[in-house]
């Protein structure tokens, strides 16, 4: 189990998770900084994410859309408020219109604080703090297809394992 | 792994006071204007506001401005809803972190064959 702690604060609408990985902070940062890697973990199985604009420099903007099983493509954006590779990211995470501009009719944005720090034995701790402005934002983000069932997650793990085998054989 | 227990302390703390229990009871019966509410208790308006603020922080009531009127509503369901939403978010991030772990394991396995770019 890589998730080492979970804190929930219903009064502040805040969720905090600590996770530990067998990797360097630089490698963990790449999961966020490389859009092709980001696409492999942001969306749940059946709801792939496609990042059409991606830059983690402070003040820049990231644009993405999800593809639902019904073929809909809800859009989102990140505003990179602060960024200190490979240690810290502060992101405003909101809904976007078809043209990528902020969708002012939707609730949000939420805030994500990502902290990456080395711990003992070459491991790295990543802390995600997710702060929501209201429950409507939480509902909408979940409805956007960022949620998944356990069965689907198991399916995804099988797919990655199968892919590994294929990748190993082709190299 | 530590999972935070439900914040019963704050809720029970808020409900440990007779005036606050009475405010919640009235709010359950129907929305209460904060001014009318204050009229029920032998204390200052500011003191009643303070009680309402404590209940609000505990997630037991919500305060809303309707025109010039401030009303207080019971939010027992709200506490449960927020908790359920946070639970679903926790699940979402646990799954994401699971996929991150898989991705990292992949590159570790690949390191013998090629350097990660």
PDB file of C-alpha atoms in Angstrom:
ATOM      1  CA  UNK A   1       0.000   0.000   0.000  1.00  0.00           C
ATOM      2  CA  UNK A   2       1.643   3.238  -1.078  1.00  0.00           C
ATOM      3  CA  UNK A   3      -0.918   5.577   0.490  1.00  0.00           C
ATOM      4  CA  UNK A   4       0.462   6.077   3.998  1.00  0.00           C
ATOM      5  CA  UNK A   5      -2.006   8.585   5.475  1.00  0.00           C
ATOM      6  CA  UNK A   6      -5.337  10.219   4.692  1.00  0.00           C
ATOM      7  CA  UNK A   7      -6.774  13.291   6.400  1.00  0.00           C
ATOM      8  CA  UNK A   8     -10.260  14.616   5.769  1.00  0.00           C
ATOM      9  CA  UNK A   9     -11.544  17.925   7.023  1.00  0.00           C
ATOM     10  CA  UNK A  10     -15.274  18.289   6.224  1.00  0.00           C
ATOM     11  CA  UNK A  11     -15.393  21.821   7.655  1.00  0.00           C
ATOM     12  CA  UNK A  12     -12.651  23.049   5.350  1.00  0.00           C
ATOM     13  CA  UNK A  13     -13.669  20.730   2.452  1.00  0.00           C
ATOM     14  CA  UNK A  14     -10.113  19.474   2.324  1.00  0.00           C
ATOM     15  CA  UNK A  15      -8.691  16.051   1.570  1.00  0.00           C
ATOM     16  CA  UNK A  16      -5.010  15.304   2.172  1.00  0.00           C
ATOM     17  CA  UNK A  17      -3.229  12.107   1.155  1.00  0.00           C
ATOM     18  CA  UNK A  18       0.375  11.057   1.725  1.00  0.00           C
ATOM     19  CA  UNK A  19       1.859   8.474  -0.590  1.00  0.00           C
ATOM     20  CA  UNK A  20       5.322   6.943  -0.741  1.00  0.00           C
ATOM     21  CA  UNK A  21       7.034   5.725  -3.880  1.00  0.00           C
ATOM     22  CA  UNK A  22      10.191   3.745  -4.569  1.00  0.00           C
ATOM     23  CA  UNK A  23      11.609   6.500  -6.756  1.00  0.00           C
ATOM     24  CA  UNK A  24      13.482   9.803  -6.608  1.00  0.00           C
ATOM     25  CA  UNK A  25      11.632  13.154  -6.312  1.00  0.00           C
ATOM     26  CA  UNK A  26      12.772  13.943  -9.859  1.00  0.00           C
ATOM     27  CA  UNK A  27      11.144  10.767 -11.157  1.00  0.00           C
ATOM     28  CA  UNK A  28       7.897  11.447  -9.259  1.00  0.00           C
ATOM     29  CA  UNK A  29       7.888  15.018 -10.623  1.00  0.00           C
ATOM     30  CA  UNK A  30       7.996  13.528 -14.141  1.00  0.00           C
ATOM     31  CA  UNK A  31       4.583  11.926 -13.504  1.00  0.00           C
ATOM     32  CA  UNK A  32       3.234  15.495 -13.474  1.00  0.00           C
ATOM     33  CA  UNK A  33       5.665  17.195 -15.846  1.00  0.00           C
ATOM     34  CA  UNK A  34       5.435  14.748 -18.751  1.00  0.00           C
ATOM     35  CA  UNK A  35       1.919  15.014 -20.253  1.00  0.00           C
ATOM     36  CA  UNK A  36       2.107  11.510 -21.758  1.00  0.00           C
ATOM     37  CA  UNK A  37       2.792  10.043 -18.290  1.00  0.00           C
ATOM     38  CA  UNK A  38       0.146  12.282 -16.734  1.00  0.00           C
ATOM     39  CA  UNK A  39      -2.410  10.918 -19.193  1.00  0.00           C
ATOM     40  CA  UNK A  40      -1.693   7.421 -17.958  1.00  0.00           C
ATOM     41  CA  UNK A  41      -2.755   8.128 -14.388  1.00  0.00           C
ATOM     42  CA  UNK A  42      -5.035  11.207 -14.281  1.00  0.00           C
ATOM     43  CA  UNK A  43      -8.133   9.631 -15.807  1.00  0.00           C
ATOM     44  CA  UNK A  44      -9.656   6.393 -14.544  1.00  0.00           C
ATOM     45  CA  UNK A  45     -10.090   3.385 -16.835  1.00  0.00           C
ATOM     46  CA  UNK A  46     -12.781   4.203 -19.369  1.00  0.00           C
ATOM     47  CA  UNK A  47     -12.267   7.969 -18.918  1.00  0.00           C
ATOM     48  CA  UNK A  48      -8.899   8.730 -20.512  1.00  0.00           C
ATOM     49  CA  UNK A  49      -7.497  12.243 -20.153  1.00  0.00           C
ATOM     50  CA  UNK A  50      -5.844  14.055 -23.063  1.00  0.00           C
ATOM     51  CA  UNK A  51      -3.653  17.045 -22.276  1.00  0.00           C
ATOM     52  CA  UNK A  52      -3.747  19.458 -25.209  1.00  0.00           C
ATOM     53  CA  UNK A  53      -1.650  22.178 -23.574  1.00  0.00           C
ATOM     54  CA  UNK A  54       0.882  21.467 -20.875  1.00  0.00           C
ATOM     55  CA  UNK A  55       3.473  23.628 -19.158  1.00  0.00           C
ATOM     56  CA  UNK A  56       4.166  23.595 -15.415  1.00  0.00           C
ATOM     57  CA  UNK A  57       5.984  26.945 -15.298  1.00  0.00           C
ATOM     58  CA  UNK A  58       4.479  29.393 -12.773  1.00  0.00           C
ATOM     59  CA  UNK A  59       1.660  31.405 -14.330  1.00  0.00           C
ATOM     60  CA  UNK A  60       1.136  29.016 -17.228  1.00  0.00           C
ATOM     61  CA  UNK A  61      -1.956  27.106 -18.159  1.00  0.00           C
ATOM     62  CA  UNK A  62      -2.651  23.437 -18.726  1.00  0.00           C
ATOM     63  CA  UNK A  63      -5.662  22.312 -20.768  1.00  0.00           C
ATOM     64  CA  UNK A  64      -7.127  18.846 -20.962  1.00  0.00           C
ATOM     65  CA  UNK A  65     -10.251  16.920 -21.712  1.00  0.00           C
ATOM     66  CA  UNK A  66     -11.620  13.602 -20.591  1.00  0.00           C
ATOM     67  CA  UNK A  67     -13.325  11.183 -22.962  1.00  0.00           C
ATOM     68  CA  UNK A  68     -16.310   9.450 -21.412  1.00  0.00           C
ATOM     69  CA  UNK A  69     -17.541   6.023 -22.542  1.00  0.00           C
ATOM     70  CA  UNK A  70     -20.479   7.913 -24.123  1.00  0.00           C
ATOM     71  CA  UNK A  71     -18.005   9.911 -26.241  1.00  0.00           C
ATOM     72  CA  UNK A  72     -18.459  13.192 -24.398  1.00  0.00           C
ATOM     73  CA  UNK A  73     -15.390  15.323 -23.795  1.00  0.00           C
ATOM     74  CA  UNK A  74     -15.722  17.421 -20.632  1.00  0.00           C
ATOM     75  CA  UNK A  75     -12.862  19.918 -20.457  1.00  0.00           C
ATOM     76  CA  UNK A  76     -10.717  21.125 -17.619  1.00  0.00           C
ATOM     77  CA  UNK A  77      -7.876  23.526 -17.044  1.00  0.00           C
ATOM     78  CA  UNK A  78      -5.123  24.037 -14.524  1.00  0.00           C
ATOM     79  CA  UNK A  79      -3.670  27.379 -13.607  1.00  0.00           C
ATOM     80  CA  UNK A  80      -0.155  26.859 -12.332  1.00  0.00           C
ATOM     81  CA  UNK A  81      -0.040  29.283  -9.419  1.00  0.00           C
ATOM     82  CA  UNK A  82       3.301  28.123  -8.049  1.00  0.00           C
ATOM     83  CA  UNK A  83       5.826  25.617  -9.307  1.00  0.00           C
ATOM     84  CA  UNK A  84       9.188  24.567  -7.864  1.00  0.00           C
ATOM     85  CA  UNK A  85      10.484  21.473  -9.669  1.00  0.00           C
ATOM     86  CA  UNK A  86      10.775  18.824  -8.370  1.00  0.00           C
ATOM     87  CA  UNK A  87       9.316  19.777  -4.998  1.00  0.00           C
ATOM     88  CA  UNK A  88       6.119  21.773  -5.142  1.00  0.00           C
ATOM     89  CA  UNK A  89       3.100  22.552  -7.296  1.00  0.00           C
ATOM     90  CA  UNK A  90       0.129  24.776  -6.506  1.00  0.00           C
ATOM     91  CA  UNK A  91      -2.635  24.364  -9.064  1.00  0.00           C
ATOM     92  CA  UNK A  92      -6.065  25.861  -9.530  1.00  0.00           C
ATOM     93  CA  UNK A  93      -8.154  23.143 -11.154  1.00  0.00           C
ATOM     94  CA  UNK A  94     -11.347  24.191 -12.936  1.00  0.00           C
ATOM     95  CA  UNK A  95     -13.788  23.461 -15.733  1.00  0.00           C
ATOM     96  CA  UNK A  96     -13.271  24.811 -19.250  1.00  0.00           C
ATOM     97  CA  UNK A  97     -15.450  25.601 -22.258  1.00  0.00           C
ATOM     98  CA  UNK A  98     -15.037  23.931 -25.655  1.00  0.00           C
ATOM     99  CA  UNK A  99     -12.518  26.638 -26.641  1.00  0.00           C
ATOM    100  CA  UNK A 100     -10.455  26.054 -23.508  1.00  0.00           C
ATOM    101  CA  UNK A 101     -11.440  29.251 -21.682  1.00  0.00           C
ATOM    102  CA  UNK A 102     -12.610  29.066 -18.052  1.00  0.00           C
ATOM    103  CA  UNK A 103     -16.204  27.939 -17.777  1.00  0.00           C
ATOM    104  CA  UNK A 104     -17.631  30.548 -15.420  1.00  0.00           C
ATOM    105  CA  UNK A 105     -21.008  28.813 -15.255  1.00  0.00           C
ATOM    106  CA  UNK A 106     -19.536  25.760 -13.591  1.00  0.00           C
ATOM    107  CA  UNK A 107     -18.564  25.687  -9.917  1.00  0.00           C
ATOM    108  CA  UNK A 108     -14.935  25.861  -8.853  1.00  0.00           C
ATOM    109  CA  UNK A 109     -12.052  26.094  -9.257  1.00  0.00           C
ATOM    110  CA  UNK A 110     -10.555  23.836  -6.628  1.00  0.00           C
ATOM    111  CA  UNK A 111      -6.986  24.010  -5.390  1.00  0.00           C
ATOM    112  CA  UNK A 112      -4.378  21.238  -5.454  1.00  0.00           C
ATOM    113  CA  UNK A 113      -1.162  21.468  -3.469  1.00  0.00           C
ATOM    114  CA  UNK A 114       1.396  18.841  -4.433  1.00  0.00           C
ATOM    115  CA  UNK A 115       4.462  18.453  -2.236  1.00  0.00           C
ATOM    116  CA  UNK A 116       7.230  16.022  -3.190  1.00  0.00           C
ATOM    117  CA  UNK A 117      10.032  15.303  -0.732  1.00  0.00           C
ATOM    118  CA  UNK A 118      12.709  12.611  -0.326  1.00  0.00           C
ATOM    119  CA  UNK A 119      12.399  10.274   2.667  1.00  0.00           C
ATOM    120  CA  UNK A 120      14.716   7.454   3.808  1.00  0.00           C
ATOM    121  CA  UNK A 121      16.171   4.733   1.544  1.00  0.00           C
ATOM    122  CA  UNK A 122      15.723   6.507  -1.780  1.00  0.00           C
ATOM    123  CA  UNK A 123      11.981   6.742  -1.346  1.00  0.00           C
ATOM    124  CA  UNK A 124       9.888   9.819  -2.001  1.00  0.00           C
ATOM    125  CA  UNK A 125       6.797  11.110  -0.273  1.00  0.00           C
ATOM    126  CA  UNK A 126       4.147  12.909  -2.278  1.00  0.00           C
ATOM    127  CA  UNK A 127       1.446  14.823  -0.420  1.00  0.00           C
ATOM    128  CA  UNK A 128      -1.686  15.873  -2.273  1.00  0.00           C
ATOM    129  CA  UNK A 129      -3.878  18.462  -0.623  1.00  0.00           C
ATOM    130  CA  UNK A 130      -7.151  19.017  -2.430  1.00  0.00           C
ATOM    131  CA  UNK A 131      -9.220  22.007  -1.307  1.00  0.00           C
ATOM    132  CA  UNK A 132     -12.742  22.544  -2.637  1.00  0.00           C
ATOM    133  CA  UNK A 133     -14.573  25.890  -2.567  1.00  0.00           C
ATOM    134  CA  UNK A 134     -17.975  24.191  -2.121  1.00  0.00           C
ATOM    135  CA  UNK A 135     -19.718  20.825  -2.337  1.00  0.00           C
ATOM    136  CA  UNK A 136     -21.084  21.664  -5.810  1.00  0.00           C
ATOM    137  CA  UNK A 137     -17.507  21.680  -7.137  1.00  0.00           C
ATOM    138  CA  UNK A 138     -16.863  18.304  -5.551  1.00  0.00           C
ATOM    139  CA  UNK A 139     -20.015  16.852  -7.131  1.00  0.00           C
ATOM    140  CA  UNK A 140     -19.144  18.279 -10.547  1.00  0.00           C
ATOM    141  CA  UNK A 141     -15.559  17.051 -10.508  1.00  0.00           C
ATOM    142  CA  UNK A 142     -16.762  13.568  -9.613  1.00  0.00           C
ATOM    143  CA  UNK A 143     -19.438  13.730 -12.315  1.00  0.00           C
ATOM    144  CA  UNK A 144     -16.814  14.726 -14.864  1.00  0.00           C
ATOM    145  CA  UNK A 145     -15.701  11.143 -14.886  1.00  0.00           C
ATOM    146  CA  UNK A 146     -12.748  11.282 -12.571  1.00  0.00           C
ATOM    147  CA  UNK A 147     -14.263   8.560 -10.486  1.00  0.00           C
ATOM    148  CA  UNK A 148     -14.033   4.887 -11.034  1.00  0.00           C
ATOM    149  CA  UNK A 149     -15.132   1.584  -9.652  1.00  0.00           C
ATOM    150  CA  UNK A 150     -12.849  -0.991  -8.138  1.00  0.00           C
ATOM    151  CA  UNK A 151     -13.515  -3.505 -10.909  1.00  0.00           C
ATOM    152  CA  UNK A 152     -12.377  -1.005 -13.532  1.00  0.00           C
ATOM    153  CA  UNK A 153      -9.199  -0.250 -11.602  1.00  0.00           C
ATOM    154  CA  UNK A 154      -8.360  -3.939 -11.487  1.00  0.00           C
ATOM    155  CA  UNK A 155      -8.920  -4.068 -15.245  1.00  0.00           C
ATOM    156  CA  UNK A 156      -6.487  -1.203 -15.729  1.00  0.00           C
ATOM    157  CA  UNK A 157      -3.795  -2.909 -13.682  1.00  0.00           C
ATOM    158  CA  UNK A 158      -4.160  -6.020 -15.817  1.00  0.00           C
ATOM    159  CA  UNK A 159      -3.833  -3.878 -18.936  1.00  0.00           C
ATOM    160  CA  UNK A 160      -0.628  -2.228 -17.691  1.00  0.00           C
ATOM    161  CA  UNK A 161       0.853  -5.614 -16.798  1.00  0.00           C
ATOM    162  CA  UNK A 162      -0.015  -6.944 -20.245  1.00  0.00           C
ATOM    163  CA  UNK A 163       1.487  -3.840 -21.841  1.00  0.00           C
ATOM    164  CA  UNK A 164       4.677  -4.392 -19.848  1.00  0.00           C
ATOM    165  CA  UNK A 165       5.001  -7.880 -21.252  1.00  0.00           C
ATOM    166  CA  UNK A 166       4.519  -6.611 -24.807  1.00  0.00           C
ATOM    167  CA  UNK A 167       6.959  -3.736 -24.245  1.00  0.00           C
ATOM    168  CA  UNK A 168       9.535  -6.117 -22.790  1.00  0.00           C
ATOM    169  CA  UNK A 169       9.255  -8.457 -25.752  1.00  0.00           C
ATOM    170  CA  UNK A 170       9.601  -5.670 -28.332  1.00  0.00           C
ATOM    171  CA  UNK A 171      12.787  -4.196 -26.857  1.00  0.00           C
TER     172      UNK A 171
ATOM    173  CA  UNK B   1      -2.300   3.738   7.588  1.00  0.00           C
ATOM    174  CA  UNK B   2      -4.294   6.318   9.498  1.00  0.00           C
ATOM    175  CA  UNK B   3      -7.728   7.288   8.325  1.00  0.00           C
ATOM    176  CA  UNK B   4      -9.163  10.288  10.145  1.00  0.00           C
ATOM    177  CA  UNK B   5     -12.160   9.283  12.274  1.00  0.00           C
ATOM    178  CA  UNK B   6     -15.400  11.194  11.695  1.00  0.00           C
ATOM    179  CA  UNK B   7     -15.220  14.587  13.357  1.00  0.00           C
ATOM    180  CA  UNK B   8     -17.741  13.691  16.054  1.00  0.00           C
ATOM    181  CA  UNK B   9     -15.827  15.727  18.608  1.00  0.00           C
ATOM    182  CA  UNK B  10     -16.666  18.993  16.939  1.00  0.00           C
ATOM    183  CA  UNK B  11     -20.274  17.953  16.354  1.00  0.00           C
ATOM    184  CA  UNK B  12     -20.791  16.706  19.887  1.00  0.00           C
ATOM    185  CA  UNK B  13     -18.972  19.742  21.238  1.00  0.00           C
ATOM    186  CA  UNK B  14     -21.333  21.995  19.337  1.00  0.00           C
ATOM    187  CA  UNK B  15     -24.341  20.064  20.638  1.00  0.00           C
ATOM    188  CA  UNK B  16     -23.133  20.035  24.254  1.00  0.00           C
ATOM    189  CA  UNK B  17     -24.823  23.396  24.859  1.00  0.00           C
ATOM    190  CA  UNK B  18     -28.577  23.644  25.545  1.00  0.00           C
ATOM    191  CA  UNK B  19     -29.015  26.847  23.536  1.00  0.00           C
ATOM    192  CA  UNK B  20     -27.268  25.364  20.532  1.00  0.00           C
ATOM    193  CA  UNK B  21     -29.350  22.196  20.734  1.00  0.00           C
ATOM    194  CA  UNK B  22     -32.427  24.378  20.771  1.00  0.00           C
ATOM    195  CA  UNK B  23     -31.207  26.355  17.723  1.00  0.00           C
ATOM    196  CA  UNK B  24     -30.682  23.092  15.814  1.00  0.00           C
ATOM    197  CA  UNK B  25     -34.117  21.829  16.876  1.00  0.00           C
ATOM    198  CA  UNK B  26     -35.775  25.025  15.627  1.00  0.00           C
ATOM    199  CA  UNK B  27     -33.761  24.921  12.410  1.00  0.00           C
ATOM    200  CA  UNK B  28     -34.858  21.324  11.787  1.00  0.00           C
ATOM    201  CA  UNK B  29     -38.487  22.415  12.144  1.00  0.00           C
ATOM    202  CA  UNK B  30     -37.943  24.989   9.410  1.00  0.00           C
ATOM    203  CA  UNK B  31     -35.590  27.753   8.401  1.00  0.00           C
ATOM    204  CA  UNK B  32     -35.162  30.400  11.071  1.00  0.00           C
ATOM    205  CA  UNK B  33     -34.369  34.055  10.549  1.00  0.00           C
ATOM    206  CA  UNK B  34     -31.385  34.829  12.716  1.00  0.00           C
ATOM    207  CA  UNK B  35     -33.175  37.868  14.154  1.00  0.00           C
ATOM    208  CA  UNK B  36     -36.274  35.886  15.117  1.00  0.00           C
ATOM    209  CA  UNK B  37     -34.054  33.148  16.484  1.00  0.00           C
ATOM    210  CA  UNK B  38     -32.254  35.619  18.735  1.00  0.00           C
ATOM    211  CA  UNK B  39     -35.647  36.678  20.163  1.00  0.00           C
ATOM    212  CA  UNK B  40     -36.082  33.237  21.748  1.00  0.00           C
ATOM    213  CA  UNK B  41     -33.098  33.492  24.063  1.00  0.00           C
ATOM    214  CA  UNK B  42     -32.282  35.757  27.005  1.00  0.00           C
ATOM    215  CA  UNK B  43     -28.976  36.841  25.543  1.00  0.00           C
ATOM    216  CA  UNK B  44     -27.564  39.371  23.125  1.00  0.00           C
ATOM    217  CA  UNK B  45     -27.903  39.067  19.362  1.00  0.00           C
ATOM    218  CA  UNK B  46     -24.113  38.784  19.146  1.00  0.00           C
ATOM    219  CA  UNK B  47     -24.127  35.851  21.584  1.00  0.00           C
ATOM    220  CA  UNK B  48     -26.740  34.024  19.486  1.00  0.00           C
ATOM    221  CA  UNK B  49     -24.688  34.732  16.369  1.00  0.00           C
ATOM    222  CA  UNK B  50     -21.696  33.190  18.085  1.00  0.00           C
ATOM    223  CA  UNK B  51     -23.674  30.014  18.853  1.00  0.00           C
ATOM    224  CA  UNK B  52     -24.823  29.837  15.241  1.00  0.00           C
ATOM    225  CA  UNK B  53     -21.226  30.259  14.050  1.00  0.00           C
ATOM    226  CA  UNK B  54     -20.134  27.308  16.219  1.00  0.00           C
ATOM    227  CA  UNK B  55     -22.948  25.164  14.782  1.00  0.00           C
ATOM    228  CA  UNK B  56     -22.011  26.313  11.296  1.00  0.00           C
ATOM    229  CA  UNK B  57     -18.359  25.327  11.765  1.00  0.00           C
ATOM    230  CA  UNK B  58     -19.518  21.925  13.012  1.00  0.00           C
ATOM    231  CA  UNK B  59     -21.511  21.579   9.774  1.00  0.00           C
ATOM    232  CA  UNK B  60     -24.800  21.254  11.643  1.00  0.00           C
ATOM    233  CA  UNK B  61     -26.447  24.359  10.228  1.00  0.00           C
ATOM    234  CA  UNK B  62     -25.969  26.615   7.253  1.00  0.00           C
ATOM    235  CA  UNK B  63     -26.445  30.345   7.158  1.00  0.00           C
ATOM    236  CA  UNK B  64     -27.847  31.966   4.072  1.00  0.00           C
ATOM    237  CA  UNK B  65     -28.760  35.483   3.101  1.00  0.00           C
ATOM    238  CA  UNK B  66     -32.174  35.741   1.462  1.00  0.00           C
ATOM    239  CA  UNK B  67     -32.613  39.362   0.474  1.00  0.00           C
ATOM    240  CA  UNK B  68     -32.041  41.352   3.669  1.00  0.00           C
ATOM    241  CA  UNK B  69     -32.844  38.368   5.828  1.00  0.00           C
ATOM    242  CA  UNK B  70     -30.252  35.957   7.199  1.00  0.00           C
ATOM    243  CA  UNK B  71     -31.672  32.492   7.738  1.00  0.00           C
ATOM    244  CA  UNK B  72     -30.330  29.442   9.519  1.00  0.00           C
ATOM    245  CA  UNK B  73     -31.036  25.956   8.216  1.00  0.00           C
ATOM    246  CA  UNK B  74     -30.286  22.572   9.730  1.00  0.00           C
ATOM    247  CA  UNK B  75     -27.618  20.721   7.794  1.00  0.00           C
ATOM    248  CA  UNK B  76     -27.476  17.258   9.336  1.00  0.00           C
ATOM    249  CA  UNK B  77     -27.632  15.741   5.884  1.00  0.00           C
ATOM    250  CA  UNK B  78     -24.903  18.131   4.763  1.00  0.00           C
ATOM    251  CA  UNK B  79     -22.382  16.654   7.159  1.00  0.00           C
ATOM    252  CA  UNK B  80     -23.045  13.189   5.789  1.00  0.00           C
ATOM    253  CA  UNK B  81     -22.904  14.426   2.210  1.00  0.00           C
ATOM    254  CA  UNK B  82     -19.535  16.146   2.600  1.00  0.00           C
ATOM    255  CA  UNK B  83     -18.149  13.070   4.248  1.00  0.00           C
ATOM    256  CA  UNK B  84     -19.354  10.863   1.416  1.00  0.00           C
ATOM    257  CA  UNK B  85     -17.859  13.232  -1.156  1.00  0.00           C
ATOM    258  CA  UNK B  86     -14.513  13.243   0.633  1.00  0.00           C
ATOM    259  CA  UNK B  87     -14.639   9.432   0.757  1.00  0.00           C
ATOM    260  CA  UNK B  88     -15.181   9.318  -2.995  1.00  0.00           C
ATOM    261  CA  UNK B  89     -12.284  11.728  -3.536  1.00  0.00           C
ATOM    262  CA  UNK B  90     -10.089   9.605  -1.354  1.00  0.00           C
ATOM    263  CA  UNK B  91     -10.926   6.609  -3.535  1.00  0.00           C
ATOM    264  CA  UNK B  92     -10.195   8.646  -6.673  1.00  0.00           C
ATOM    265  CA  UNK B  93      -6.735   9.656  -5.425  1.00  0.00           C
ATOM    266  CA  UNK B  94      -5.956   6.179  -4.121  1.00  0.00           C
ATOM    267  CA  UNK B  95      -6.616   4.861  -7.612  1.00  0.00           C
ATOM    268  CA  UNK B  96      -4.491   7.591  -9.183  1.00  0.00           C
ATOM    269  CA  UNK B  97      -1.643   6.870  -6.796  1.00  0.00           C
ATOM    270  CA  UNK B  98      -2.001   3.180  -7.657  1.00  0.00           C
ATOM    271  CA  UNK B  99      -1.566   4.017 -11.343  1.00  0.00           C
ATOM    272  CA  UNK B 100       1.430   6.261 -10.516  1.00  0.00           C
ATOM    273  CA  UNK B 101       3.025   3.389  -8.625  1.00  0.00           C
ATOM    274  CA  UNK B 102       2.520   1.093 -11.625  1.00  0.00           C
ATOM    275  CA  UNK B 103       4.074   3.660 -13.949  1.00  0.00           C
ATOM    276  CA  UNK B 104       7.090   4.079 -11.677  1.00  0.00           C
ATOM    277  CA  UNK B 105       7.529   0.306 -11.440  1.00  0.00           C
ATOM    278  CA  UNK B 106       7.498   0.124 -15.232  1.00  0.00           C
ATOM    279  CA  UNK B 107      10.405   2.568 -15.615  1.00  0.00           C
ATOM    280  CA  UNK B 108      12.380   0.797 -12.892  1.00  0.00           C
ATOM    281  CA  UNK B 109      12.017  -2.469 -14.804  1.00  0.00           C
ATOM    282  CA  UNK B 110      12.979  -0.716 -18.036  1.00  0.00           C
ATOM    283  CA  UNK B 111      16.102   0.918 -16.614  1.00  0.00           C
ATOM    284  CA  UNK B 112      18.295  -2.019 -17.521  1.00  0.00           C
ATOM    285  CA  UNK B 113      17.268  -1.712 -21.148  1.00  0.00           C
ATOM    286  CA  UNK B 114      17.046   2.018 -21.680  1.00  0.00           C
ATOM    287  CA  UNK B 115      17.375   5.226 -19.739  1.00  0.00           C
ATOM    288  CA  UNK B 116      14.192   7.050 -18.960  1.00  0.00           C
ATOM    289  CA  UNK B 117      13.859  10.250 -20.944  1.00  0.00           C
TER     290      UNK B 117
END
